[in-house]
């Protein structure tokens, strides 16, 4: 059986679900194809930044997001093994499936197609999505938002260029402190030899969640040792951590996610668009992945109505999405952040050593000002 829609979206993660919700809100006939009716557990995007939260609020998802998420509150920042700043934080913490659910809740139930997509075939005036059970969806535009899996992207004839096959390792786990505290802390790596960017601890529901980012390979001995005894590895790698936290242990499952950086070359095709990680990946260390998703979706939502009204989803139209100045600026910024974060963690050069000390001293100075200025204001006489 073949049905007809305006836009078929393959992949129901954050990118695909957000696009489906916004296009459906605009009155477009969409089909969101995914294997799962409810998004399964996944380790990514657990702490949206304040600007990312503000963008989701502006798109109308703020109420659902704040109900599902945990406010971080106050954040302590540690460099060179000592706390250099404490400041209020507007960050939110949320499990990725709950983040996806916040936007999927606004996708009409009639738009969801549960099943495995086996092929996307370009055709006159659009493309056809084929599912494993024989269903076919003819669409004027197909958007591939399948994230990291490459099978469907390559089956569509796209070629990924690998920029760094083992850029870093993201590790997620829960921590239990003897004190019972769930205070947020970001602890930057102390030694270049440890190849660590930072550890961030934050409250997530009733848990104290940890995300650790290291420039290591998934198959090396260090990764196996960390999985075997994560608490002891943390104490060895970050000797100032235990004095700050007191006795602690790692509880539950340790999830490791190797990060490879790639980009699709020559992505312009009639009737097919790639968004999010399906087009290009970024390192989670810098937190730019959700920015890329939001920008891709916002720019596509701005372009699609015009394409549909003109009956033009040819390669010439699709090219305007990839050439969009806001999209290109966002992609370029993500690449700069990836390179900067890695150099800050690993580069032994004098310039990068100076940057590390500059950040340390700047944060100490800001922390001192936050303490001194309120005290000085309290002592000042009232003006008449």
Tab-separated table of C-alpha atoms in Angstrom:
chain	number	residue	atom	x	y	z
A	1	UNK	CA	0.000	0.000	0.000
A	2	UNK	CA	1.325	3.428	-0.929
A	3	UNK	CA	0.332	6.621	0.864
A	4	UNK	CA	1.113	10.192	-0.101
A	5	UNK	CA	2.487	12.872	2.234
A	6	UNK	CA	4.302	16.139	1.762
A	7	UNK	CA	7.336	15.314	3.929
A	8	UNK	CA	8.522	11.891	5.106
A	9	UNK	CA	11.082	11.920	7.921
A	10	UNK	CA	13.215	8.842	8.556
A	11	UNK	CA	14.520	8.671	12.117
A	12	UNK	CA	12.618	9.652	15.255
A	13	UNK	CA	15.381	10.986	17.476
A	14	UNK	CA	15.643	14.635	18.458
A	15	UNK	CA	16.222	15.968	14.941
A	16	UNK	CA	13.508	13.961	13.212
A	17	UNK	CA	10.917	14.370	15.965
A	18	UNK	CA	11.482	18.115	16.264
A	19	UNK	CA	11.165	18.579	12.507
A	20	UNK	CA	7.979	16.481	12.391
A	21	UNK	CA	6.424	18.438	15.262
A	22	UNK	CA	7.176	21.843	13.732
A	23	UNK	CA	6.060	20.931	10.210
A	24	UNK	CA	2.854	19.336	11.520
A	25	UNK	CA	2.220	22.450	13.591
A	26	UNK	CA	2.495	24.428	10.347
A	27	UNK	CA	-0.241	22.324	8.752
A	28	UNK	CA	1.929	20.069	6.591
A	29	UNK	CA	1.191	16.379	6.026
A	30	UNK	CA	4.157	14.521	7.496
A	31	UNK	CA	5.105	10.927	8.219
A	32	UNK	CA	7.685	10.212	10.931
A	33	UNK	CA	9.225	6.754	10.429
A	34	UNK	CA	11.024	5.095	13.327
A	35	UNK	CA	11.605	1.630	14.742
A	36	UNK	CA	10.235	2.581	18.153
A	37	UNK	CA	6.984	4.131	19.299
A	38	UNK	CA	8.813	5.312	22.427
A	39	UNK	CA	12.447	6.281	21.973
A	40	UNK	CA	14.733	3.721	23.688
A	41	UNK	CA	17.489	4.474	26.234
A	42	UNK	CA	20.390	6.331	24.669
A	43	UNK	CA	23.379	8.244	26.045
A	44	UNK	CA	23.530	11.736	24.558
A	45	UNK	CA	22.550	15.378	25.158
A	46	UNK	CA	21.912	14.916	28.887
A	47	UNK	CA	22.589	18.548	29.872
A	48	UNK	CA	21.209	21.171	27.450
A	49	UNK	CA	22.908	24.537	27.862
A	50	UNK	CA	20.938	27.696	28.757
A	51	UNK	CA	21.006	28.988	25.124
A	52	UNK	CA	19.762	25.607	23.893
A	53	UNK	CA	16.993	25.623	26.510
A	54	UNK	CA	16.053	29.144	25.397
A	55	UNK	CA	15.808	28.008	21.771
A	56	UNK	CA	13.534	25.118	22.713
A	57	UNK	CA	11.421	27.511	24.768
A	58	UNK	CA	11.158	29.854	21.779
A	59	UNK	CA	9.955	26.919	19.677
A	60	UNK	CA	7.169	26.257	22.184
A	61	UNK	CA	8.570	23.239	24.057
A	62	UNK	CA	9.539	25.016	27.266
A	63	UNK	CA	6.667	23.799	29.455
A	64	UNK	CA	7.178	20.132	28.599
A	65	UNK	CA	10.958	20.475	28.908
A	66	UNK	CA	10.878	22.074	32.352
A	67	UNK	CA	8.397	19.485	33.636
A	68	UNK	CA	10.604	16.600	32.485
A	69	UNK	CA	14.030	18.019	33.334
A	70	UNK	CA	15.964	18.643	36.545
A	71	UNK	CA	17.335	22.168	37.119
A	72	UNK	CA	21.072	22.086	37.809
A	73	UNK	CA	20.999	25.102	40.141
A	74	UNK	CA	24.500	26.038	41.323
A	75	UNK	CA	27.608	24.840	39.490
A	76	UNK	CA	31.155	24.565	40.862
A	77	UNK	CA	34.059	24.597	38.396
A	78	UNK	CA	37.414	22.998	39.195
A	79	UNK	CA	40.700	23.500	37.380
A	80	UNK	CA	44.145	22.223	38.350
A	81	UNK	CA	42.535	20.221	41.147
A	82	UNK	CA	40.855	23.100	42.990
A	83	UNK	CA	37.496	24.846	42.814
A	84	UNK	CA	37.968	28.190	41.100
A	85	UNK	CA	34.364	29.306	40.697
A	86	UNK	CA	30.862	28.749	41.993
A	87	UNK	CA	28.035	30.284	40.039
A	88	UNK	CA	24.311	29.931	39.402
A	89	UNK	CA	23.460	27.732	36.426
A	90	UNK	CA	20.373	27.701	34.217
A	91	UNK	CA	21.331	24.353	32.706
A	92	UNK	CA	18.830	21.533	32.732
A	93	UNK	CA	19.502	17.808	33.052
A	94	UNK	CA	17.356	15.259	31.237
A	95	UNK	CA	17.616	11.716	29.928
A	96	UNK	CA	17.732	11.752	26.127
A	97	UNK	CA	14.572	9.635	25.639
A	98	UNK	CA	12.699	12.145	27.822
A	99	UNK	CA	14.077	15.018	25.737
A	100	UNK	CA	12.847	13.316	22.572
A	101	UNK	CA	9.472	12.659	24.221
A	102	UNK	CA	9.067	16.389	24.915
A	103	UNK	CA	8.988	17.130	21.184
A	104	UNK	CA	7.452	13.853	19.995
A	105	UNK	CA	4.421	14.584	22.171
A	106	UNK	CA	3.485	17.274	19.639
A	107	UNK	CA	3.753	14.971	16.625
A	108	UNK	CA	0.234	13.859	15.656
A	109	UNK	CA	-0.278	10.170	16.405
A	110	UNK	CA	-1.505	9.678	12.844
A	111	UNK	CA	1.874	10.840	11.537
A	112	UNK	CA	3.931	8.141	13.277
A	113	UNK	CA	4.938	5.099	11.214
A	114	UNK	CA	6.534	2.334	13.276
A	115	UNK	CA	8.776	0.034	11.282
A	116	UNK	CA	12.176	-0.401	9.673
A	117	UNK	CA	12.896	1.713	6.605
A	118	UNK	CA	14.676	-0.431	4.041
A	119	UNK	CA	15.068	2.031	1.179
A	120	UNK	CA	14.603	5.607	0.042
A	121	UNK	CA	14.181	5.827	-3.718
A	122	UNK	CA	14.202	9.130	-5.592
A	123	UNK	CA	11.405	9.570	-8.085
A	124	UNK	CA	9.596	12.200	-10.133
A	125	UNK	CA	8.736	15.149	-7.908
A	126	UNK	CA	10.073	13.614	-4.697
A	127	UNK	CA	11.047	10.238	-3.274
A	128	UNK	CA	9.532	7.014	-1.964
A	129	UNK	CA	10.211	5.488	1.457
A	130	UNK	CA	9.889	1.700	1.662
A	131	UNK	CA	9.344	-0.104	4.955
A	132	UNK	CA	10.190	-3.692	5.746
A	133	UNK	CA	6.541	-4.747	6.007
A	134	UNK	CA	5.837	-3.627	2.448
A	135	UNK	CA	4.365	-0.195	3.155
A	136	UNK	CA	5.389	2.635	0.849
A	137	UNK	CA	5.286	6.365	1.532
A	138	UNK	CA	5.519	8.706	-1.418
A	139	UNK	CA	6.690	12.166	-0.370
A	140	UNK	CA	7.590	15.361	-2.108
A	141	UNK	CA	10.546	15.582	0.258
A	142	UNK	CA	12.300	12.904	2.335
A	143	UNK	CA	14.433	13.981	5.292
A	144	UNK	CA	16.947	11.449	6.624
A	145	UNK	CA	17.554	11.990	10.348
A	146	UNK	CA	18.868	8.553	11.270
A	147	UNK	CA	21.765	9.805	13.384
A	148	UNK	CA	24.963	7.763	13.556
A	149	UNK	CA	23.963	4.530	11.709
A	150	UNK	CA	25.316	4.745	8.192
A	151	UNK	CA	23.416	1.955	6.444
A	152	UNK	CA	20.504	3.932	5.034
A	153	UNK	CA	22.644	6.993	4.279
A	154	UNK	CA	25.017	4.899	2.195
A	155	UNK	CA	22.132	2.960	0.610
A	156	UNK	CA	20.821	6.309	-0.668
A	157	UNK	CA	24.115	6.824	-2.491
A	158	UNK	CA	25.726	9.284	-0.091
A	159	UNK	CA	29.375	8.929	0.865
A	160	UNK	CA	30.711	9.810	4.288
A	161	UNK	CA	34.185	11.298	4.610
A	162	UNK	CA	35.747	10.293	7.934
A	163	UNK	CA	37.531	13.222	9.557
A	164	UNK	CA	38.640	11.393	12.713
A	165	UNK	CA	37.672	7.734	13.225
A	166	UNK	CA	38.305	7.772	17.000
A	167	UNK	CA	38.076	11.383	18.080
A	168	UNK	CA	37.108	10.824	21.706
A	169	UNK	CA	35.238	8.633	24.150
A	170	UNK	CA	32.114	9.815	25.985
A	171	UNK	CA	31.342	7.930	29.199
A	172	UNK	CA	28.141	8.127	31.226
A	173	UNK	CA	27.425	6.705	34.682
A	174	UNK	CA	25.792	7.463	38.037
A	175	UNK	CA	27.695	8.409	41.180
A	176	UNK	CA	26.656	7.996	44.818
A	177	UNK	CA	28.279	10.257	47.415
A	178	UNK	CA	28.459	9.255	51.063
A	179	UNK	CA	27.193	12.747	51.892
A	180	UNK	CA	24.097	12.232	49.746
A	181	UNK	CA	24.822	15.493	47.921
A	182	UNK	CA	23.759	15.958	44.300
A	183	UNK	CA	25.571	19.277	43.776
A	184	UNK	CA	26.826	20.018	40.260
A	185	UNK	CA	30.546	20.091	39.536
A	186	UNK	CA	32.622	20.399	36.370
A	187	UNK	CA	36.165	19.123	36.941
A	188	UNK	CA	38.669	19.776	34.159
A	189	UNK	CA	41.490	17.339	33.476
A	190	UNK	CA	44.681	17.967	35.466
A	191	UNK	CA	47.421	16.303	33.390
A	192	UNK	CA	47.920	16.158	29.643
A	193	UNK	CA	49.009	12.527	29.919
A	194	UNK	CA	45.534	11.576	31.177
A	195	UNK	CA	44.010	12.770	27.874
A	196	UNK	CA	40.872	13.950	29.668
A	197	UNK	CA	38.764	16.965	28.786
A	198	UNK	CA	36.505	17.130	31.828
A	199	UNK	CA	34.122	15.326	34.150
A	200	UNK	CA	30.747	16.915	34.805
A	201	UNK	CA	28.489	15.859	37.675
A	202	UNK	CA	24.890	17.054	37.847
A	203	UNK	CA	21.567	16.113	39.438
A	204	UNK	CA	19.268	14.124	37.164
A	205	UNK	CA	16.044	13.168	38.862
A	206	UNK	CA	17.040	11.449	42.102
A	207	UNK	CA	20.469	10.489	40.736
A	208	UNK	CA	23.827	12.219	40.567
A	209	UNK	CA	24.786	11.780	36.924
A	210	UNK	CA	28.318	11.901	35.531
A	211	UNK	CA	29.520	12.536	31.992
A	212	UNK	CA	33.247	12.053	31.364
A	213	UNK	CA	34.952	13.025	28.104
A	214	UNK	CA	38.395	11.641	27.314
A	215	UNK	CA	40.502	11.542	24.161
A	216	UNK	CA	40.890	7.793	24.231
A	217	UNK	CA	39.997	4.852	21.985
A	218	UNK	CA	37.178	2.472	22.821
A	219	UNK	CA	39.367	-0.615	22.382
A	220	UNK	CA	42.428	0.450	24.355
A	221	UNK	CA	43.377	-0.967	27.750
A	222	UNK	CA	42.465	2.261	29.556
A	223	UNK	CA	38.810	1.954	28.512
A	224	UNK	CA	38.613	-1.650	29.710
A	225	UNK	CA	40.212	-0.673	33.035
A	226	UNK	CA	37.736	2.163	33.481
A	227	UNK	CA	34.764	-0.105	32.876
A	228	UNK	CA	36.184	-2.589	35.408
A	229	UNK	CA	36.764	-0.041	38.221
A	230	UNK	CA	35.548	3.446	37.284
A	231	UNK	CA	35.769	4.944	40.785
A	232	UNK	CA	39.414	3.970	41.238
A	233	UNK	CA	40.278	5.217	37.738
A	234	UNK	CA	38.651	8.568	38.526
A	235	UNK	CA	40.645	8.898	41.762
A	236	UNK	CA	43.878	8.166	39.902
A	237	UNK	CA	43.120	10.470	36.974
A	238	UNK	CA	41.716	13.355	39.048
A	239	UNK	CA	43.459	13.264	42.443
A	240	UNK	CA	41.704	16.412	43.626
A	241	UNK	CA	38.249	14.929	43.060
A	242	UNK	CA	37.902	12.743	46.171
A	243	UNK	CA	38.810	15.582	48.591
A	244	UNK	CA	36.071	17.690	46.986
A	245	UNK	CA	33.382	14.996	46.937
A	246	UNK	CA	34.253	12.904	49.961
A	247	UNK	CA	33.775	9.120	49.740
A	248	UNK	CA	31.987	8.123	46.543
A	249	UNK	CA	31.231	5.135	44.382
A	250	UNK	CA	30.065	4.565	40.821
A	251	UNK	CA	26.727	2.768	40.744
A	252	UNK	CA	24.867	1.033	37.936
A	253	UNK	CA	25.935	0.627	34.354
A	254	UNK	CA	28.861	2.463	32.767
A	255	UNK	CA	28.018	3.455	29.185
A	256	UNK	CA	30.855	4.250	26.775
A	257	UNK	CA	30.231	5.850	23.402
A	258	UNK	CA	33.101	6.199	20.918
A	259	UNK	CA	32.868	9.393	18.875
A	260	UNK	CA	33.911	9.436	15.225
A	261	UNK	CA	33.784	12.663	13.250
A	262	UNK	CA	32.464	12.485	9.690
A	263	UNK	CA	30.688	14.587	7.105
A	264	UNK	CA	28.741	13.568	4.009
A	265	UNK	CA	30.398	14.728	0.813
A	266	UNK	CA	28.269	16.039	-2.050
A	267	UNK	CA	24.962	15.781	-0.120
A	268	UNK	CA	22.775	17.556	-2.686
A	269	UNK	CA	20.144	15.238	-4.228
A	270	UNK	CA	16.688	15.628	-5.729
A	271	UNK	CA	14.042	15.260	-3.030
A	272	UNK	CA	16.301	14.111	-0.143
A	273	UNK	CA	17.839	16.113	2.712
A	274	UNK	CA	20.188	14.925	5.471
A	275	UNK	CA	20.078	16.602	8.897
A	276	UNK	CA	21.817	16.211	12.254
A	277	UNK	CA	24.360	13.418	12.651
A	278	UNK	CA	23.166	11.811	9.419
A	279	UNK	CA	24.891	14.729	7.643
A	280	UNK	CA	27.812	15.500	9.971
A	281	UNK	CA	28.830	14.575	13.495
A	282	UNK	CA	30.382	16.709	16.193
A	283	UNK	CA	32.153	15.945	19.457
A	284	UNK	CA	29.895	16.071	22.553
A	285	UNK	CA	32.741	17.562	24.604
A	286	UNK	CA	31.910	21.040	23.312
A	287	UNK	CA	28.150	20.597	23.577
A	288	UNK	CA	27.461	21.789	20.030
A	289	UNK	CA	25.521	18.721	18.843
A	290	UNK	CA	22.131	20.000	19.979
A	291	UNK	CA	22.935	23.409	18.478
A	292	UNK	CA	23.459	21.714	15.111
A	293	UNK	CA	20.178	19.825	15.403
A	294	UNK	CA	18.239	22.972	16.316
A	295	UNK	CA	19.834	24.983	13.511
A	296	UNK	CA	19.280	22.280	10.880
A	297	UNK	CA	15.624	21.954	11.855
A	298	UNK	CA	14.971	25.698	12.114
A	299	UNK	CA	16.533	26.419	8.723
A	300	UNK	CA	14.719	23.517	7.043
A	301	UNK	CA	11.375	24.572	8.536
A	302	UNK	CA	11.987	28.036	7.082
A	303	UNK	CA	12.660	26.634	3.595
A	304	UNK	CA	10.241	23.711	3.198
A	305	UNK	CA	6.973	25.698	2.886
A	306	UNK	CA	8.376	27.629	-0.058
A	307	UNK	CA	9.628	24.461	-1.731
A	308	UNK	CA	6.257	22.766	-1.366
A	309	UNK	CA	4.324	25.823	-2.536
A	310	UNK	CA	6.492	26.055	-5.648
A	311	UNK	CA	6.460	22.298	-6.231
A	312	UNK	CA	10.259	22.377	-6.240
A	313	UNK	CA	12.265	19.871	-4.229
A	314	UNK	CA	14.914	19.451	-6.885
A	315	UNK	CA	18.617	19.428	-6.135
A	316	UNK	CA	18.759	23.160	-6.856
A	317	UNK	CA	16.260	23.817	-4.069
A	318	UNK	CA	17.861	21.338	-1.663
A	319	UNK	CA	21.247	22.994	-2.212
A	320	UNK	CA	19.911	26.155	-0.590
A	321	UNK	CA	19.589	24.306	2.717
A	322	UNK	CA	23.242	23.230	2.793
A	323	UNK	CA	24.328	26.713	1.643
A	324	UNK	CA	22.210	28.518	4.239
A	325	UNK	CA	24.487	31.045	6.034
A	326	UNK	CA	23.136	30.223	9.504
A	327	UNK	CA	23.622	26.493	8.945
A	328	UNK	CA	27.114	26.939	7.566
A	329	UNK	CA	28.076	29.224	10.461
A	330	UNK	CA	26.757	26.706	12.994
A	331	UNK	CA	28.599	23.793	11.351
A	332	UNK	CA	31.834	25.807	11.214
A	333	UNK	CA	31.486	26.838	14.858
A	334	UNK	CA	31.015	23.190	15.885
A	335	UNK	CA	34.217	22.237	14.070
A	336	UNK	CA	36.119	25.061	15.795
A	337	UNK	CA	34.799	23.980	19.197
A	338	UNK	CA	35.851	20.369	18.523
A	339	UNK	CA	39.403	21.439	17.641
A	340	UNK	CA	39.649	23.925	20.530
A	341	UNK	CA	38.462	21.448	23.181
A	342	UNK	CA	40.903	18.792	22.003
A	343	UNK	CA	43.836	21.203	21.943
A	344	UNK	CA	42.969	22.515	25.417
A	345	UNK	CA	43.111	18.963	26.742
A	346	UNK	CA	46.117	17.636	24.813
A	347	UNK	CA	48.311	20.283	23.197
A	348	UNK	CA	51.617	20.705	25.116
A	349	UNK	CA	52.547	23.902	23.252
A	350	UNK	CA	53.307	27.097	25.126
A	351	UNK	CA	50.303	28.944	23.669
A	352	UNK	CA	47.856	26.290	24.869
A	353	UNK	CA	49.503	26.105	28.303
A	354	UNK	CA	49.026	29.860	28.537
A	355	UNK	CA	45.347	29.498	27.607
A	356	UNK	CA	44.835	26.934	30.384
A	357	UNK	CA	46.372	29.261	32.974
A	358	UNK	CA	44.422	32.216	31.567
A	359	UNK	CA	41.150	30.311	32.082
A	360	UNK	CA	42.206	29.280	35.581
A	361	UNK	CA	43.134	32.815	36.643
A	362	UNK	CA	40.104	34.393	34.953
A	363	UNK	CA	37.692	32.096	36.773
A	364	UNK	CA	39.456	32.708	40.071
A	365	UNK	CA	39.211	36.448	39.485
A	366	UNK	CA	35.494	36.273	38.689
A	367	UNK	CA	34.883	34.166	41.772
A	368	UNK	CA	36.736	36.707	43.930
A	369	UNK	CA	34.701	39.575	42.476
A	370	UNK	CA	31.438	37.753	43.170
A	371	UNK	CA	32.458	37.426	46.819
A	372	UNK	CA	33.909	40.917	47.288
A	373	UNK	CA	31.373	43.120	45.495
A	374	UNK	CA	28.265	42.026	47.479
A	375	UNK	CA	30.245	42.431	50.719
A	376	UNK	CA	31.381	45.911	49.694
A	377	UNK	CA	27.837	46.881	48.720
A	378	UNK	CA	26.528	45.726	52.092
A	379	UNK	CA	29.070	47.924	53.926
A	380	UNK	CA	28.455	51.027	51.799
A	381	UNK	CA	26.378	53.795	53.459
A	382	UNK	CA	22.897	54.355	52.093
A	383	UNK	CA	22.653	57.404	49.822
A	384	UNK	CA	20.235	60.111	50.824
